[in-house]
mmCIF file of N, CA and C and ligand atoms in Angstrom:
data_model
loop_
_atom_site.group_PDB
_atom_site.id
_atom_site.type_symbol
_atom_site.label_atom_id
_atom_site.label_comp_id
_atom_site.label_asym_id
_atom_site.label_seq_id
_atom_site.Cartn_x
_atom_site.Cartn_y
_atom_site.Cartn_z
ATOM 1 N N MET A 808 217.684 173.169 317.732
ATOM 2 C CA MET A 808 218.039 171.849 317.235
ATOM 3 C C MET A 808 219.344 171.951 316.449
ATOM 4 N N ARG A 809 220.311 171.126 316.731
ATOM 5 C CA ARG A 809 221.587 171.155 316.018
ATOM 6 C C ARG A 809 221.430 170.488 314.649
ATOM 7 N N ALA A 810 222.122 171.033 313.664
ATOM 8 C CA ALA A 810 222.053 170.459 312.321
ATOM 9 C C ALA A 810 223.322 170.825 311.554
ATOM 10 N N ASP A 811 223.776 169.947 310.690
ATOM 11 C CA ASP A 811 224.919 170.247 309.833
ATOM 12 C C ASP A 811 224.507 171.098 308.636
ATOM 13 N N LEU A 812 223.295 170.874 308.155
ATOM 14 C CA LEU A 812 222.831 171.583 306.968
ATOM 15 C C LEU A 812 221.320 171.730 307.042
ATOM 16 N N VAL A 813 220.824 172.915 306.775
ATOM 17 C CA VAL A 813 219.387 173.152 306.747
ATOM 18 C C VAL A 813 219.025 173.685 305.368
ATOM 19 N N LEU A 814 218.142 172.975 304.696
ATOM 20 C CA LEU A 814 217.663 173.418 303.381
ATOM 21 C C LEU A 814 216.233 173.916 303.536
ATOM 22 N N ILE A 815 215.997 175.119 303.078
ATOM 23 C CA ILE A 815 214.647 175.678 303.142
ATOM 24 C C ILE A 815 213.995 175.524 301.780
ATOM 25 N N ALA A 816 212.911 174.778 301.724
ATOM 26 C CA ALA A 816 212.172 174.582 300.469
ATOM 27 C C ALA A 816 210.795 175.207 300.651
ATOM 28 N N ALA A 817 210.673 176.463 300.303
ATOM 29 C CA ALA A 817 209.433 177.188 300.557
ATOM 30 C C ALA A 817 208.778 177.593 299.246
ATOM 31 N N GLY A 818 207.499 177.324 299.124
ATOM 32 C CA GLY A 818 206.735 177.828 297.997
ATOM 33 C C GLY A 818 205.937 179.036 298.450
ATOM 34 N N PHE A 819 205.278 179.678 297.484
ATOM 35 C CA PHE A 819 204.410 180.810 297.813
ATOM 36 C C PHE A 819 205.152 181.946 298.504
ATOM 37 N N VAL A 820 206.388 182.205 298.117
ATOM 38 C CA VAL A 820 207.128 183.288 298.783
ATOM 39 C C VAL A 820 207.206 184.542 297.907
ATOM 40 N N GLY A 821 206.597 184.503 296.728
ATOM 41 C CA GLY A 821 206.528 185.693 295.900
ATOM 42 C C GLY A 821 207.719 185.856 294.985
ATOM 43 N N PRO A 822 207.614 186.766 294.004
ATOM 44 C CA PRO A 822 208.731 187.005 293.081
ATOM 45 C C PRO A 822 209.909 187.666 293.793
ATOM 46 N N GLU A 823 211.116 187.378 293.307
ATOM 47 C CA GLU A 823 212.325 187.951 293.909
ATOM 48 C C GLU A 823 212.545 189.339 293.321
ATOM 49 N N VAL A 824 211.775 190.292 293.813
ATOM 50 C CA VAL A 824 211.784 191.630 293.208
ATOM 51 C C VAL A 824 213.130 192.332 293.391
ATOM 52 N N ASP A 825 213.867 192.004 294.445
ATOM 53 C CA ASP A 825 215.157 192.660 294.628
ATOM 54 C C ASP A 825 216.132 192.228 293.535
ATOM 55 N N GLN A 826 216.074 190.959 293.140
ATOM 56 C CA GLN A 826 216.963 190.489 292.084
ATOM 57 C C GLN A 826 216.562 191.031 290.718
ATOM 58 N N LEU A 827 215.301 191.379 290.576
ATOM 59 C CA LEU A 827 214.835 191.962 289.320
ATOM 60 C C LEU A 827 215.083 193.466 289.284
ATOM 61 N N THR A 828 215.620 194.022 290.362
ATOM 62 C CA THR A 828 215.901 195.461 290.509
ATOM 63 C C THR A 828 214.703 196.311 290.074
ATOM 64 N N LEU A 829 213.565 196.012 290.667
ATOM 65 C CA LEU A 829 212.351 196.756 290.366
ATOM 66 C C LEU A 829 212.074 197.772 291.461
ATOM 67 N N ALA A 830 211.428 198.871 291.076
ATOM 68 C CA ALA A 830 211.038 199.891 292.043
ATOM 69 C C ALA A 830 209.604 199.627 292.505
ATOM 70 N N GLU A 831 209.216 200.346 293.532
ATOM 71 C CA GLU A 831 207.874 200.172 294.094
ATOM 72 C C GLU A 831 206.787 200.387 293.046
ATOM 73 N N ARG A 832 207.028 201.291 292.111
ATOM 74 C CA ARG A 832 205.988 201.587 291.119
ATOM 75 C C ARG A 832 205.751 200.409 290.168
ATOM 76 N N HIS A 833 206.648 199.458 290.152
ATOM 77 C CA HIS A 833 206.472 198.274 289.319
ATOM 78 C C HIS A 833 205.727 197.163 290.050
ATOM 79 N N LEU A 834 205.400 197.415 291.301
ATOM 80 C CA LEU A 834 204.825 196.364 292.133
ATOM 81 C C LEU A 834 203.412 196.714 292.571
ATOM 82 N N THR A 835 202.642 195.676 292.857
ATOM 83 C CA THR A 835 201.331 195.878 293.451
ATOM 84 C C THR A 835 201.493 195.987 294.970
ATOM 85 N N ALA A 836 200.394 196.291 295.623
ATOM 86 C CA ALA A 836 200.416 196.364 297.086
ATOM 87 C C ALA A 836 200.756 195.007 297.698
ATOM 88 N N ARG A 837 200.576 193.954 296.919
ATOM 89 C CA ARG A 837 200.872 192.606 297.412
ATOM 90 C C ARG A 837 202.273 192.151 297.029
ATOM 91 N N GLN A 838 203.094 193.122 296.529
ATOM 92 C CA GLN A 838 204.486 192.831 296.152
ATOM 93 C C GLN A 838 204.594 191.838 295.005
ATOM 94 N N THR A 839 203.586 191.827 294.139
ATOM 95 C CA THR A 839 203.689 191.085 292.885
ATOM 96 C C THR A 839 203.965 192.093 291.770
ATOM 97 N N LEU A 840 204.294 191.591 290.586
ATOM 98 C CA LEU A 840 204.629 192.479 289.480
ATOM 99 C C LEU A 840 203.355 193.122 288.933
ATOM 100 N N SER A 841 203.383 194.427 288.775
ATOM 101 C CA SER A 841 202.225 195.152 288.264
ATOM 102 C C SER A 841 202.320 195.238 286.743
ATOM 103 N N VAL A 842 201.270 194.791 286.066
ATOM 104 C CA VAL A 842 201.288 194.798 284.600
ATOM 105 C C VAL A 842 200.108 195.604 284.061
ATOM 106 N N THR A 843 200.254 196.007 282.804
ATOM 107 C CA THR A 843 199.172 196.694 282.104
ATOM 108 C C THR A 843 198.221 195.644 281.542
ATOM 109 N N SER A 844 197.178 196.111 280.854
ATOM 110 C CA SER A 844 196.177 195.168 280.345
ATOM 111 C C SER A 844 196.754 194.235 279.275
ATOM 112 N N ASP A 845 197.904 194.610 278.691
ATOM 113 C CA ASP A 845 198.528 193.709 277.708
ATOM 114 C C ASP A 845 199.781 193.040 278.273
ATOM 115 N N TRP A 846 199.775 192.824 279.593
ATOM 116 C CA TRP A 846 200.760 191.998 280.268
ATOM 117 C C TRP A 846 202.166 192.602 280.306
ATOM 118 N N ARG A 847 202.276 193.910 280.010
ATOM 119 C CA ARG A 847 203.601 194.546 280.089
ATOM 120 C C ARG A 847 203.828 195.034 281.506
ATOM 121 N N LEU A 848 205.058 194.904 281.951
ATOM 122 C CA LEU A 848 205.420 195.432 283.258
ATOM 123 C C LEU A 848 205.159 196.927 283.270
ATOM 124 N N ARG A 849 204.402 197.365 284.271
ATOM 125 C CA ARG A 849 203.948 198.752 284.305
ATOM 126 C C ARG A 849 205.098 199.716 284.595
ATOM 127 N N ASP A 850 205.073 200.855 283.891
ATOM 128 C CA ASP A 850 206.007 201.969 284.146
ATOM 129 C C ASP A 850 207.463 201.582 283.987
ATOM 130 N N LEU A 851 207.742 200.684 283.070
ATOM 131 C CA LEU A 851 209.137 200.302 282.830
ATOM 132 C C LEU A 851 209.744 201.236 281.787
ATOM 133 N N GLU A 852 210.889 201.814 282.113
ATOM 134 C CA GLU A 852 211.552 202.703 281.167
ATOM 135 C C GLU A 852 212.246 201.871 280.079
ATOM 136 N N GLY A 853 212.533 202.536 278.949
ATOM 137 C CA GLY A 853 213.267 201.868 277.883
ATOM 138 C C GLY A 853 212.344 201.341 276.814
ATOM 139 N N ALA A 854 212.940 201.042 275.655
ATOM 140 C CA ALA A 854 212.150 200.637 274.503
ATOM 141 C C ALA A 854 211.768 199.161 274.535
ATOM 142 N N THR A 855 212.491 198.360 275.285
ATOM 143 C CA THR A 855 212.240 196.922 275.282
ATOM 144 C C THR A 855 211.185 196.567 276.323
ATOM 145 N N PRO A 856 210.027 196.082 275.881
ATOM 146 C CA PRO A 856 208.997 195.737 276.858
ATOM 147 C C PRO A 856 209.342 194.449 277.614
ATOM 148 N N VAL A 857 208.853 194.363 278.831
ATOM 149 C CA VAL A 857 208.986 193.148 279.637
ATOM 150 C C VAL A 857 207.578 192.679 279.962
ATOM 151 N N PHE A 858 207.307 191.422 279.693
ATOM 152 C CA PHE A 858 205.980 190.862 279.931
ATOM 153 C C PHE A 858 206.037 189.944 281.151
ATOM 154 N N ALA A 859 204.959 189.912 281.888
ATOM 155 C CA ALA A 859 204.914 189.054 283.074
ATOM 156 C C ALA A 859 203.520 188.472 283.232
ATOM 157 N N CYS A 860 203.446 187.277 283.823
ATOM 158 C CA CYS A 860 202.152 186.632 284.055
ATOM 159 C C CYS A 860 202.343 185.542 285.102
ATOM 160 N N GLY A 861 201.263 184.869 285.438
ATOM 161 C CA GLY A 861 201.347 183.764 286.384
ATOM 162 C C GLY A 861 201.484 184.245 287.825
ATOM 163 N N ASP A 862 202.017 183.384 288.656
ATOM 164 C CA ASP A 862 202.124 183.681 290.082
ATOM 165 C C ASP A 862 202.862 184.982 290.347
ATOM 166 N N ALA A 863 203.828 185.329 289.500
ATOM 167 C CA ALA A 863 204.608 186.545 289.719
ATOM 168 C C ALA A 863 203.728 187.787 289.654
ATOM 169 N N VAL A 864 202.623 187.686 288.903
ATOM 170 C CA VAL A 864 201.697 188.805 288.773
ATOM 171 C C VAL A 864 200.488 188.598 289.685
ATOM 172 N N ARG A 865 199.928 187.420 289.621
ATOM 173 C CA ARG A 865 198.671 187.117 290.322
ATOM 174 C C ARG A 865 198.871 186.867 291.810
ATOM 175 N N GLY A 866 200.081 186.458 292.155
ATOM 176 C CA GLY A 866 200.293 185.951 293.503
ATOM 177 C C GLY A 866 200.075 184.453 293.485
ATOM 178 N N GLN A 867 200.322 183.798 294.609
ATOM 179 C CA GLN A 867 200.210 182.348 294.623
ATOM 180 C C GLN A 867 198.807 181.930 294.230
ATOM 181 N N SER A 868 198.742 180.982 293.295
ATOM 182 C CA SER A 868 197.434 180.605 292.770
ATOM 183 C C SER A 868 197.465 179.167 292.282
ATOM 184 N N LEU A 869 196.764 178.921 291.197
ATOM 185 C CA LEU A 869 196.616 177.561 290.683
ATOM 186 C C LEU A 869 197.219 177.448 289.295
ATOM 187 N N ILE A 870 197.586 176.211 288.943
ATOM 188 C CA ILE A 870 198.265 175.986 287.674
ATOM 189 C C ILE A 870 197.380 176.359 286.487
ATOM 190 N N VAL A 871 196.068 176.196 286.642
ATOM 191 C CA VAL A 871 195.184 176.538 285.519
ATOM 192 C C VAL A 871 195.263 178.032 285.201
ATOM 193 N N TRP A 872 195.412 178.859 286.240
ATOM 194 C CA TRP A 872 195.562 180.296 285.997
ATOM 195 C C TRP A 872 196.902 180.584 285.335
ATOM 196 N N ALA A 873 197.943 179.903 285.779
ATOM 197 C CA ALA A 873 199.260 180.127 285.181
ATOM 198 C C ALA A 873 199.251 179.765 283.697
ATOM 199 N N ILE A 874 198.572 178.673 283.353
ATOM 200 C CA ILE A 874 198.496 178.263 281.952
ATOM 201 C C ILE A 874 197.700 179.289 281.140
ATOM 202 N N ALA A 875 196.548 179.677 281.668
ATOM 203 C CA ALA A 875 195.697 180.630 280.934
ATOM 204 C C ALA A 875 196.402 181.979 280.775
ATOM 205 N N GLU A 876 197.063 182.432 281.842
ATOM 206 C CA GLU A 876 197.769 183.716 281.752
ATOM 207 C C GLU A 876 198.972 183.599 280.822
ATOM 208 N N GLY A 877 199.652 182.463 280.845
ATOM 209 C CA GLY A 877 200.779 182.267 279.940
ATOM 210 C C GLY A 877 200.355 182.337 278.488
ATOM 211 N N ARG A 878 199.221 181.733 278.195
ATOM 212 C CA ARG A 878 198.714 181.778 276.814
ATOM 213 C C ARG A 878 198.331 183.206 276.437
ATOM 214 N N SER A 879 197.703 183.909 277.373
ATOM 215 C CA SER A 879 197.287 185.288 277.084
ATOM 216 C C SER A 879 198.501 186.196 276.907
ATOM 217 N N ALA A 880 199.509 186.014 277.748
ATOM 218 C CA ALA A 880 200.723 186.825 277.614
ATOM 219 C C ALA A 880 201.436 186.502 276.312
ATOM 220 N N ALA A 881 201.405 185.226 275.903
ATOM 221 C CA ALA A 881 202.021 184.848 274.625
ATOM 222 C C ALA A 881 201.334 185.566 273.471
ATOM 223 N N ALA A 882 200.019 185.695 273.541
ATOM 224 C CA ALA A 882 199.291 186.422 272.493
ATOM 225 C C ALA A 882 199.684 187.893 272.488
ATOM 226 N N ALA A 883 199.856 188.467 273.684
ATOM 227 C CA ALA A 883 200.268 189.877 273.766
ATOM 228 C C ALA A 883 201.672 190.064 273.201
ATOM 229 N N ILE A 884 202.554 189.130 273.487
ATOM 230 C CA ILE A 884 203.923 189.203 272.961
ATOM 231 C C ILE A 884 203.898 189.049 271.439
ATOM 232 N N ASP A 885 203.069 188.120 270.949
ATOM 233 C CA ASP A 885 202.936 187.916 269.508
ATOM 234 C C ASP A 885 202.443 189.191 268.833
ATOM 235 N N ALA A 886 201.480 189.863 269.461
ATOM 236 C CA ALA A 886 200.957 191.114 268.898
ATOM 237 C C ALA A 886 202.038 192.190 268.894
ATOM 238 N N ALA A 887 202.819 192.253 269.974
ATOM 239 C CA ALA A 887 203.876 193.271 270.051
ATOM 240 C C ALA A 887 204.940 193.031 268.992
ATOM 241 N N LEU A 888 205.311 191.776 268.797
ATOM 242 C CA LEU A 888 206.350 191.460 267.811
ATOM 243 C C LEU A 888 205.827 191.622 266.383
ATOM 244 N N GLY A 889 204.555 191.283 266.180
ATOM 245 C CA GLY A 889 203.981 191.328 264.846
ATOM 246 C C GLY A 889 203.435 192.685 264.449
ATOM 247 N N GLY A 890 203.279 193.572 265.449
ATOM 248 C CA GLY A 890 202.787 194.908 265.150
ATOM 249 C C GLY A 890 201.305 194.959 264.835
ATOM 250 N N GLY A 891 200.577 193.971 265.213
ATOM 251 C CA GLY A 891 199.136 193.967 264.966
ATOM 252 C C GLY A 891 198.443 192.972 265.862
ATOM 253 N N PRO A 892 197.149 192.793 265.695
ATOM 254 C CA PRO A 892 196.432 191.838 266.535
ATOM 255 C C PRO A 892 196.980 190.419 266.346
ATOM 256 N N SER A 893 196.966 189.651 267.423
ATOM 257 C CA SER A 893 197.437 188.270 267.363
ATOM 258 C C SER A 893 196.267 187.326 267.140
ATOM 259 N N ALA A 894 196.517 186.253 266.407
ATOM 260 C CA ALA A 894 195.495 185.223 266.202
ATOM 261 C C ALA A 894 195.525 184.180 267.311
ATOM 262 N N LEU A 895 196.491 184.317 268.226
ATOM 263 C CA LEU A 895 196.609 183.338 269.310
ATOM 264 C C LEU A 895 195.494 183.548 270.332
ATOM 265 N N PRO A 896 195.073 182.497 271.004
ATOM 266 C CA PRO A 896 194.028 182.647 272.014
ATOM 267 C C PRO A 896 194.535 183.396 273.239
ATOM 268 N N ALA A 897 193.684 184.265 273.765
ATOM 269 C CA ALA A 897 194.010 185.009 274.991
ATOM 270 C C ALA A 897 192.838 184.845 275.946
ATOM 271 N N PRO A 898 192.817 183.742 276.690
ATOM 272 C CA PRO A 898 191.617 183.404 277.455
ATOM 273 C C PRO A 898 191.327 184.289 278.660
ATOM 274 N N VAL A 899 192.327 184.988 279.195
ATOM 275 C CA VAL A 899 192.070 185.797 280.396
ATOM 276 C C VAL A 899 192.786 187.141 280.290
ATOM 277 N N GLU A 900 192.321 188.082 281.124
ATOM 278 C CA GLU A 900 192.998 189.365 281.279
ATOM 279 C C GLU A 900 193.775 189.339 282.589
ATOM 280 N N PRO A 901 194.725 190.268 282.766
ATOM 281 C CA PRO A 901 195.484 190.275 284.015
ATOM 282 C C PRO A 901 194.567 190.425 285.237
ATOM 283 N N TYR A 902 194.949 189.778 286.270
ATOM 284 C CA TYR A 902 194.189 189.799 287.521
ATOM 285 C C TYR A 902 194.041 191.241 287.993
ATOM 286 N N ALA A 903 192.818 191.611 288.352
ATOM 287 C CA ALA A 903 192.500 193.010 288.624
ATOM 288 C C ALA A 903 193.403 193.622 289.704
ATOM 289 N N LEU A 904 193.802 192.848 290.686
ATOM 290 C CA LEU A 904 194.598 193.421 291.764
ATOM 291 C C LEU A 904 195.985 193.859 291.302
ATOM 292 N N SER A 905 196.404 193.385 290.154
ATOM 293 C CA SER A 905 197.728 193.769 289.687
ATOM 294 C C SER A 905 197.693 195.053 288.865
ATOM 295 N N TRP A 906 196.526 195.615 288.629
ATOM 296 C CA TRP A 906 196.437 196.800 287.788
ATOM 297 C C TRP A 906 196.776 198.030 288.581
HETATM 298 C C1 FAD B 696 204.021 173.340 297.212
HETATM 299 C C2 FAD B 696 203.061 173.791 296.132
HETATM 300 C C3 FAD B 696 201.975 173.016 295.800
HETATM 301 C C4 FAD B 696 201.093 173.404 294.809
HETATM 302 N N1 FAD B 696 200.038 172.621 294.500
HETATM 303 C C5 FAD B 696 199.202 172.975 293.512
HETATM 304 C C6 FAD B 696 198.119 172.138 293.142
HETATM 305 O O1 FAD B 696 197.909 171.054 293.712
HETATM 306 N N2 FAD B 696 197.293 172.555 292.134
HETATM 307 C C7 FAD B 696 197.488 173.728 291.468
HETATM 308 O O2 FAD B 696 196.738 174.047 290.562
HETATM 309 N N3 FAD B 696 198.521 174.554 291.812
HETATM 310 C C8 FAD B 696 199.376 174.204 292.814
HETATM 311 N N4 FAD B 696 200.408 175.021 293.150
HETATM 312 C C9 FAD B 696 200.518 176.314 292.478
HETATM 313 C C10 FAD B 696 201.172 176.190 291.097
HETATM 314 O O3 FAD B 696 202.337 175.398 291.224
HETATM 315 C C11 FAD B 696 201.526 177.594 290.625
HETATM 316 O O4 FAD B 696 200.372 178.410 290.608
HETATM 317 C C12 FAD B 696 202.113 177.578 289.222
HETATM 318 O O5 FAD B 696 203.236 176.721 289.161
HETATM 319 C C13 FAD B 696 202.534 178.991 288.806
HETATM 320 O O6 FAD B 696 203.144 178.901 287.539
HETATM 321 P P1 FAD B 696 204.093 180.080 287.053
HETATM 322 O O7 FAD B 696 204.574 179.665 285.699
HETATM 323 O O8 FAD B 696 203.400 181.390 287.197
HETATM 324 O O9 FAD B 696 205.310 180.115 288.093
HETATM 325 P P2 FAD B 696 206.362 178.962 288.443
HETATM 326 O O10 FAD B 696 205.812 177.596 288.199
HETATM 327 O O11 FAD B 696 206.847 179.301 289.822
HETATM 328 O O12 FAD B 696 207.492 179.185 287.366
HETATM 329 C C14 FAD B 696 208.407 180.252 287.463
HETATM 330 C C15 FAD B 696 209.707 179.776 286.850
HETATM 331 O O13 FAD B 696 210.594 180.893 286.744
HETATM 332 C C16 FAD B 696 211.875 180.452 287.117
HETATM 333 N N5 FAD B 696 212.650 181.620 287.530
HETATM 334 C C17 FAD B 696 212.546 182.333 288.676
HETATM 335 N N6 FAD B 696 213.429 183.336 288.680
HETATM 336 C C18 FAD B 696 214.079 183.269 287.507
HETATM 337 C C19 FAD B 696 215.106 184.048 286.918
HETATM 338 N N7 FAD B 696 215.632 185.112 287.542
HETATM 339 N N8 FAD B 696 215.553 183.691 285.707
HETATM 340 C C20 FAD B 696 215.018 182.633 285.047
HETATM 341 N N9 FAD B 696 214.041 181.859 285.554
HETATM 342 C C21 FAD B 696 213.576 182.183 286.770
HETATM 343 C C22 FAD B 696 211.648 179.449 288.235
HETATM 344 O O14 FAD B 696 212.754 178.596 288.376
HETATM 345 C C23 FAD B 696 210.414 178.722 287.710
HETATM 346 O O15 FAD B 696 210.755 177.623 286.903
HETATM 347 C C24 FAD B 696 201.306 174.629 294.135
HETATM 348 C C25 FAD B 696 202.420 175.429 294.464
HETATM 349 C C26 FAD B 696 203.288 175.007 295.447
HETATM 350 C C27 FAD B 696 204.486 175.869 295.787
#
């Protein structure tokens, strides 16, 4: 079919791991970001932690999971910055497949 311009609007295509310059060890078998139990990107070198949650970790899912994981990751970030337990709610743990 002839066209002057084709725009591709695709959802559920996964995180852009090449742009994040991540190695295989940072990824799950499903090519999502692999995180530890406190939402840190697994096996990342350097002193600065990187936190991840939502579809980028879980894979394509539902907004309720993204919200719950976002809140949980926020609590983990709060704990990391504060150097102790966070008082923020952490309703879920990282999806098991990302471990
Ligand atoms: C077509 C479609 C329909 C859907 N319908 C439903 C539905 O009916 N009900 C439901 O519960 N869920 C639905 N979902 C799923 C829901 O939208 C997702 O699960 C949810 O949005 C995931 O939230 P998130 O914050 O993890 O990721 P996202 O909402 O994808 O947010 C990621 C954000 O990161 C930004 N970003 C990406 N790369 C960079 C970068 N390098 N630097 C800075 N920012 C960056 C993006 O622009 C984006 O704003 C649907 C999804 C799609 C695609």
